[in-house]
N, CA and C of each residue as an Amber inpcrd file, in Angstrom:
protein
   390
  65.7420000 -55.0070000 -88.0570000  64.9540000 -54.0090000 -87.3730000
  64.7950000 -54.6420000 -86.0620000  64.6120000 -54.4840000 -84.6100000
  64.0030000 -55.1610000 -83.6590000  62.2630000 -54.3970000 -83.3150000
  61.5050000 -55.3370000 -83.3900000  60.1840000 -54.8930000 -83.0200000
  59.8810000 -54.6500000 -81.3020000  59.6800000 -53.6910000 -81.0990000
  58.9960000 -53.6120000 -79.4670000  57.8490000 -52.9370000 -79.0870000
  57.0290000 -54.1830000 -79.1120000  55.7130000 -53.9060000 -78.8020000
  54.8370000 -54.2080000 -77.2750000  54.6130000 -52.8010000 -76.7940000
  53.6920000 -52.9900000 -75.5970000  52.5460000 -53.6540000 -75.5680000
  52.0630000 -53.8940000 -74.3600000  50.3820000 -54.4220000 -74.3180000
  50.2980000 -53.8370000 -72.1290000  48.8300000 -54.1350000 -72.3460000
  48.2740000 -54.0300000 -70.6500000  47.9910000 -53.1680000 -70.0900000
  47.9620000 -52.2570000 -71.1030000  47.5640000 -50.3620000 -69.8920000
  45.9610000 -50.8670000 -70.4580000  46.0530000 -49.9760000 -69.6650000
  44.4470000 -49.7720000 -69.3930000  43.9090000 -48.5010000 -68.4240000
  42.7420000 -48.5280000 -67.7140000  42.1260000 -47.6410000 -66.6950000
  42.0120000 -48.0110000 -65.9180000  42.2970000 -48.0720000 -64.4750000
  42.1890000 -48.2540000 -63.6050000  41.5240000 -47.2260000 -62.3260000
  41.2900000 -47.3760000 -60.6590000  41.2630000 -46.8030000 -59.8620000
  42.3870000 -46.8100000 -58.8910000  42.6120000 -45.6020000 -58.0980000
  43.6620000 -45.3020000 -57.2040000  43.6710000 -46.7800000 -56.3960000
  44.9250000 -47.3820000 -56.2890000  44.7980000 -48.1680000 -55.4270000
  44.6300000 -49.9290000 -56.0370000  44.7320000 -49.3520000 -57.6700000
  44.3400000 -50.7930000 -58.0740000  45.7030000 -51.4300000 -59.1740000
  45.6720000 -52.1550000 -59.9850000  46.5510000 -52.9350000 -60.2140000
  46.9120000 -52.9500000 -62.0740000  47.7300000 -52.9730000 -62.7780000
  47.7800000 -53.5880000 -63.7380000  49.0780000 -54.1190000 -64.6010000
  49.1020000 -54.9820000 -65.1540000  50.3410000 -55.8190000 -65.9060000
  51.1700000 -55.6510000 -67.4690000  51.7930000 -54.8110000 -67.6970000
  52.3110000 -54.8110000 -68.6330000  52.8000000 -55.6640000 -69.2410000
  53.3800000 -55.8620000 -70.5830000  54.1800000 -56.6130000 -71.0690000
  54.6770000 -56.2710000 -72.4090000  55.5690000 -56.5080000 -72.3790000
  56.7330000 -56.2290000 -73.5740000  57.6790000 -57.1750000 -74.5790000
  56.4350000 -57.3560000 -75.7990000  57.1010000 -58.0520000 -76.7810000
  58.7850000 -57.8050000 -77.5730000  59.6500000 -58.3030000 -77.6650000
  60.5020000 -57.9250000 -78.4080000  61.3080000 -58.9530000 -79.4830000
  61.3130000 -58.9520000 -80.6570000  61.1010000 -59.3070000 -81.8830000
  62.6980000 -60.1450000 -82.2590000  63.0530000 -60.7810000 -81.0590000
  64.4510000 -60.7450000 -81.1700000  65.2950000 -61.6050000 -80.7930000
  65.7540000 -62.8430000 -81.6470000  65.6390000 -64.6140000 -80.5980000
  67.0720000 -64.2650000 -80.0270000  67.7580000 -63.1210000 -80.2480000
  69.1560000 -63.3670000 -79.2560000  68.6720000 -62.5830000 -78.0630000
  67.7150000 -62.2090000 -77.6860000  67.0080000 -61.0290000 -76.6780000
  68.0410000 -61.5780000 -75.1650000  68.8960000 -62.3860000 -74.8520000
  69.7000000 -62.4930000 -73.6390000  70.6420000 -61.2820000 -73.3620000
  71.2530000 -60.9220000 -74.5650000  71.6390000 -60.0920000 -74.7700000
  71.7630000 -58.3870000 -74.4450000  70.3880000 -58.3770000 -74.3260000
  69.5490000 -56.5630000 -73.8470000  69.3450000 -57.0440000 -72.6900000
  69.5990000 -55.5330000 -72.0030000  68.9760000 -54.8310000 -70.8660000
  67.2990000 -54.5900000 -71.6280000  66.7150000 -54.7530000 -70.6320000
  65.4870000 -53.9320000 -70.7540000  64.8170000 -53.4730000 -69.8800000
  63.7870000 -52.5460000 -70.2560000  63.4450000 -51.6540000 -69.2640000
  62.2440000 -50.8180000 -69.8190000  61.7530000 -49.9500000 -69.0090000
  59.9270000 -49.2440000 -68.6010000  61.2340000 -48.0550000 -68.1210000
  60.3870000 -46.7040000 -69.0880000  60.2560000 -45.5120000 -68.6590000
  58.7790000 -44.7300000 -69.0810000  58.5710000 -43.8030000 -68.4870000
  56.7180000 -43.5100000 -68.5480000  57.1510000 -41.5300000 -68.8390000
  56.1220000 -41.6380000 -69.6690000  55.8890000 -39.8980000 -69.8970000
  54.6150000 -39.5260000 -69.9220000  54.7420000 -38.4780000 -68.7650000
  53.0840000 -38.1090000 -68.4460000  52.9710000 -36.5570000 -69.5800000
  51.5310000 -36.1370000 -70.2560000  51.3870000 -34.8630000 -70.3730000
  52.2520000 -34.0320000 -70.0550000  53.0590000 -33.1630000 -70.8310000
  53.9530000 -31.9830000 -70.1590000  54.5420000 -32.1490000 -69.7040000
  55.3590000 -33.5740000 -69.4810000  56.4500000 -33.7150000 -69.0760000
  57.6410000 -34.0790000 -69.8090000  59.4010000 -34.2990000 -69.5560000
  59.9220000 -35.2710000 -70.2520000  59.6960000 -36.9300000 -69.9970000
  60.2760000 -37.6870000 -71.1530000  60.1000000 -38.8170000 -70.6360000
  61.0240000 -39.2150000 -69.0500000  60.6670000 -40.1880000 -68.2720000
  61.5340000 -40.6500000 -66.8060000  61.3770000 -41.9460000 -67.2350000
  62.2760000 -42.3890000 -66.5050000  62.8700000 -43.6480000 -66.6360000
  61.8720000 -44.4530000 -65.1620000  61.6180000 -45.6920000 -65.0110000
  61.0950000 -46.4860000 -64.4480000  61.4480000 -47.5110000 -64.0760000
  61.8960000 -48.3160000 -64.7890000  62.6880000 -49.6650000 -64.0860000
  63.3010000 -50.2840000 -65.0870000  63.9240000 -51.0920000 -64.6830000
  64.8600000 -51.7910000 -65.2550000  65.5680000 -53.4620000 -65.2140000
  65.9130000 -53.7830000 -65.9410000  66.3580000 -55.5330000 -65.9670000
  67.1330000 -55.7160000 -66.9250000  68.1300000 -56.6300000 -66.0450000
  69.5370000 -57.0880000 -66.6880000  69.2060000 -57.9220000 -67.6270000
  70.1710000 -58.2250000 -68.6290000  69.8280000 -59.3710000 -69.1500000
  69.7780000 -60.9770000 -69.0180000  70.7330000 -61.3130000 -67.9770000
  69.9520000 -61.7670000 -67.2300000  68.8020000 -62.1530000 -66.3880000
  68.3610000 -61.2220000 -65.3350000  67.3000000 -61.0350000 -65.2730000
  67.0250000 -60.6750000 -63.6490000  68.3370000 -61.2540000 -63.6230000
  68.9610000 -60.6350000 -61.5020000  69.0120000 -59.5670000 -61.4970000
  69.4960000 -58.1710000 -62.4770000  69.6880000 -57.2580000 -61.3140000
  68.4290000 -56.8820000 -61.6180000  67.7160000 -55.9480000 -61.2020000
  67.1230000 -55.1950000 -61.2810000  66.7650000 -53.5370000 -60.4040000
  66.5150000 -52.4450000 -61.5900000  67.0660000 -51.1680000 -61.2130000
  65.2580000 -50.1850000 -61.4410000  65.2180000 -49.6620000 -59.7310000
  63.6640000 -48.7370000 -60.3300000  63.7720000 -47.3140000 -59.9070000
  63.2200000 -46.7790000 -60.3460000  63.0050000 -45.1120000 -59.9340000
  62.8320000 -45.0760000 -58.7170000  63.3690000 -44.1200000 -57.5380000
  62.7620000 -43.8890000 -55.9780000  60.7760000 -43.6670000 -56.3050000
  60.2660000 -43.3360000 -56.9670000  58.8050000 -43.2510000 -56.9450000
  57.6950000 -44.3800000 -57.6890000  58.6880000 -45.5010000 -57.7430000
  58.3600000 -46.4030000 -57.7820000  58.5140000 -47.8440000 -57.0040000
  59.3240000 -48.0840000 -56.2990000  60.2400000 -48.0390000 -55.6160000
  58.8130000 -49.5920000 -54.6820000  59.3410000 -50.7130000 -54.4390000
  57.9700000 -51.1260000 -53.1080000  56.9370000 -51.2910000 -54.1370000
  56.2420000 -50.7110000 -55.2480000  55.2910000 -50.9260000 -55.7800000
  55.8260000 -51.6870000 -57.1930000  56.4320000 -51.2330000 -58.1730000
  55.8860000 -52.0160000 -59.2810000  57.3570000 -53.1180000 -59.3560000
  57.2630000 -53.7420000 -59.8200000  57.9170000 -55.0500000 -59.8640000
  58.4770000 -55.6330000 -61.5970000  59.6020000 -55.4140000 -62.0290000
  59.9730000 -55.7640000 -63.5560000  60.3790000 -57.1350000 -63.4280000
  60.3920000 -57.8610000 -64.7430000  60.5870000 -59.5150000 -64.7200000
  60.6560000 -59.3730000 -65.8910000  61.7220000 -60.2560000 -66.4080000
  61.7750000 -61.2120000 -67.8740000  62.1830000 -61.9430000 -67.9310000
  61.1240000 -62.9000000 -68.8760000  61.4300000 -64.5220000 -69.5870000
  62.0120000 -64.3010000 -70.8770000  63.3750000 -64.4530000 -71.1780000
  64.1180000 -64.4920000 -72.6560000  63.0440000 -66.0070000 -73.2000000
  62.9220000 -66.8420000 -72.9020000  62.3220000 -67.8560000 -73.5600000
  61.2510000 -67.5270000 -74.5000000  60.6480000 -66.3580000 -74.0540000
  59.3080000 -65.8060000 -74.4670000  59.5580000 -64.3040000 -75.1540000
  61.3510000 -64.0300000 -75.4070000  61.1300000 -62.8580000 -75.3390000
  60.3430000 -61.4150000 -75.0170000  59.4620000 -61.6860000 -73.6630000
  58.8380000 -60.7070000 -73.2910000  59.4790000 -60.4270000 -71.6730000
  59.3550000 -59.0650000 -71.4880000  59.2620000 -58.2290000 -70.5010000
  58.3560000 -58.0900000 -69.8500000  57.8700000 -57.9090000 -68.3180000
  56.4830000 -57.1250000 -67.8620000  57.4050000 -55.5900000 -66.6230000
  55.5350000 -55.8620000 -66.3010000  55.9070000 -54.4590000 -65.4020000
  54.8780000 -54.8740000 -64.6810000  54.4630000 -54.9280000 -63.5290000
  53.8100000 -55.4250000 -62.0350000  53.4920000 -54.1510000 -61.5510000
  52.7060000 -53.6890000 -62.0880000  52.4960000 -52.2660000 -60.9580000
  51.0920000 -52.5370000 -60.1670000  51.1940000 -52.3720000 -58.8590000
  50.7460000 -52.2880000 -57.6770000  50.4090000 -50.7280000 -56.7800000
  49.7450000 -51.0140000 -56.1600000  49.1540000 -49.4830000 -55.5910000
  49.0260000 -48.1430000 -56.2450000  48.3870000 -48.5390000 -57.5520000
  48.6290000 -47.1770000 -58.8720000  48.0410000 -45.9100000 -57.7980000
  48.7290000 -44.5130000 -57.8980000  47.8990000 -43.6330000 -57.9110000
  47.9160000 -42.6870000 -59.1840000  47.1160000 -41.8450000 -59.0900000
  47.0480000 -40.4450000 -60.3080000  48.3990000 -39.9380000 -60.9540000
  48.9470000 -39.8640000 -60.0190000  50.6490000 -39.5280000 -60.1230000
  51.4860000 -40.7050000 -61.7330000  50.8650000 -41.9110000 -61.6260000
  51.6000000 -43.0680000 -62.6490000  51.0640000 -43.2720000 -63.7080000
  49.6860000 -42.2130000 -63.5530000  49.1550000 -41.4410000 -65.0390000
  50.2450000 -41.2500000 -66.3320000  50.2420000 -42.0560000 -67.3350000
  51.6040000 -41.6180000 -68.1160000  51.2280000 -42.8630000 -69.7650000
  51.4660000 -42.7610000 -70.3380000  52.4230000 -43.3320000 -71.5600000
  53.8730000 -44.4450000 -70.6100000  53.7690000 -45.6790000 -71.3260000
  54.9640000 -46.1780000 -70.7470000  55.4200000 -46.8630000 -71.9350000
  56.1560000 -46.9220000 -71.7330000  57.3470000 -47.1710000 -73.1510000
  58.3550000 -48.5250000 -72.7130000  58.2100000 -49.2450000 -73.2430000
  59.4910000 -50.1190000 -73.2920000  60.8150000 -50.3570000 -74.6270000
  62.0330000 -50.2270000 -73.5550000  63.1700000 -50.4930000 -74.1080000
  63.7720000 -51.2680000 -74.4260000  64.3770000 -52.0210000 -75.4140000
  65.6490000 -53.1960000 -75.2120000  67.0720000 -52.6350000 -76.1120000
  67.5140000 -52.4130000 -75.4340000  69.2690000 -52.1380000 -75.5370000
  69.9560000 -53.3200000 -76.1230000  70.5970000 -53.3970000 -77.1550000
  71.4870000 -54.5010000 -76.9890000  73.2020000 -54.3890000 -77.1180000
  72.6050000 -52.3600000 -76.4120000  74.3390000 -52.0900000 -76.6790000
  74.4950000 -52.1820000 -75.3540000  73.7430000 -52.6090000 -74.3390000
  73.4040000 -52.5780000 -72.3700000  73.0850000 -53.7190000 -72.2950000
  73.6180000 -54.6630000 -71.3380000  73.2070000 -55.7790000 -70.8090000
  72.6260000 -55.2200000 -69.1700000  72.9680000 -54.3020000 -68.6550000
  72.6970000 -54.4810000 -67.1270000  71.2820000 -53.0680000 -67.3490000
  71.3870000 -51.8390000 -68.0120000  70.3080000 -51.0240000 -67.3870000
  70.3590000 -50.0200000 -66.2370000  71.6800000 -50.7260000 -65.4590000
  71.6100000 -49.5160000 -64.4660000  71.9100000 -48.3500000 -64.4360000
  72.7680000 -47.9400000 -65.6840000  72.5980000 -46.2030000 -66.1550000
  71.2920000 -45.5220000 -65.8640000  70.5350000 -46.1560000 -66.2940000
  68.8500000 -45.5850000 -66.5350000  68.8100000 -44.8640000 -65.5200000
  68.8460000 -45.7820000 -64.0450000  68.8090000 -45.5850000 -63.1000000
  69.7390000 -44.0320000 -62.5960000  70.4090000 -43.7480000 -63.1940000
  70.9590000 -42.4240000 -62.8250000  71.2380000 -41.1080000 -63.5320000
  69.8440000 -41.3540000 -64.7810000  69.2360000 -40.1720000 -65.2620000
  70.4100000 -40.8310000 -67.0940000  70.8670000 -41.6590000 -67.3650000
  71.7900000 -41.6040000 -68.5940000  70.6930000 -42.2210000 -69.4690000
  70.1750000 -42.0870000 -70.5670000  69.4580000 -42.9390000 -71.5690000
  69.8840000 -43.7990000 -72.0620000  68.9120000 -45.0030000 -72.5080000
  69.4020000 -45.9340000 -73.4480000  70.7910000 -45.4460000 -74.6110000
  71.0620000 -46.3000000 -75.5290000  71.7460000 -46.0370000 -76.4220000
  71.3890000 -45.8980000 -77.8300000  71.9180000 -45.2390000 -78.6450000
  70.8470000 -44.6950000 -79.7720000  70.5070000 -46.0780000 -80.4740000
  71.5910000 -47.1860000 -79.8680000  71.2250000 -48.5440000 -80.8760000
  70.0150000 -48.8340000 -79.9140000  69.1300000 -48.6750000 -79.2470000
  68.5270000 -49.0510000 -78.2450000  66.6330000 -49.1960000 -79.4050000
  65.9370000 -49.9290000 -79.1450000  64.8300000 -50.1280000 -79.8510000
  63.4380000 -50.1470000 -78.7090000  62.5540000 -48.6570000 -79.3940000
  61.5250000 -49.1610000 -78.4230000  59.9340000 -48.7440000 -79.0840000
  58.8340000 -49.1800000 -77.8100000  57.9170000 -49.4730000 -78.4890000
  57.4640000 -48.0880000 -78.4170000  55.9280000 -48.7780000 -79.2910000
  54.9220000 -47.3480000 -79.3930000  54.8240000 -46.3770000 -78.3600000
  54.5680000 -47.4060000 -76.6430000  53.7930000 -46.9170000 -75.9300000
  52.7430000 -47.7880000 -75.6430000  51.7890000 -47.5180000 -74.5010000
  50.8240000 -47.8810000 -73.8400000  50.7200000 -46.9220000 -72.7180000
  49.3680000 -46.6510000 -72.8810000  48.5680000 -45.8510000 -71.6050000
  48.1510000 -46.4900000 -70.5200000  48.5110000 -45.6270000 -69.6390000
  47.6640000 -46.2540000 -68.3230000  47.4080000 -44.9430000 -67.8610000
  45.7680000 -45.0940000 -67.1810000  45.4270000 -43.8930000 -66.6920000
  44.8010000 -44.3920000 -65.0520000  45.2850000 -43.7860000 -64.0920000
  44.7440000 -44.0050000 -62.8930000  43.9960000 -43.1110000 -62.3920000
  43.0060000 -42.9240000 -62.2210000  42.0590000 -42.1530000 -61.2480000
  41.7040000 -42.4830000 -59.9310000  41.0440000 -40.5560000 -59.4030000
  41.3490000 -40.8150000 -58.2300000  39.6020000 -41.5190000 -57.4210000
């Protein structure tokens, strides 16, 4: 059983920054695509960003392009989401996902979901005030 744990959420003012971390309890993480989704109150969970198993391929939702940056460190079994220029529209619970059946995560940016074999974290709250 793969366990995914997010951290780094919190409350910031508009224009501020946060860095989310996602640790995965899997020794062979390099075969996994990893990504971030978010869910605001009353809305469906939506794709934010994904990074391929090598860390070379990055994918972003249009709404966060040029403001957010996803990265990963396979030696630490960790993925990161650096969020800059935050706005109240970014307020949501952010979920990390690790998918051993998808090495790239590019499908997620086109509306597909991670496979049923993917592991999700419990989520971390991000609140941006105006």
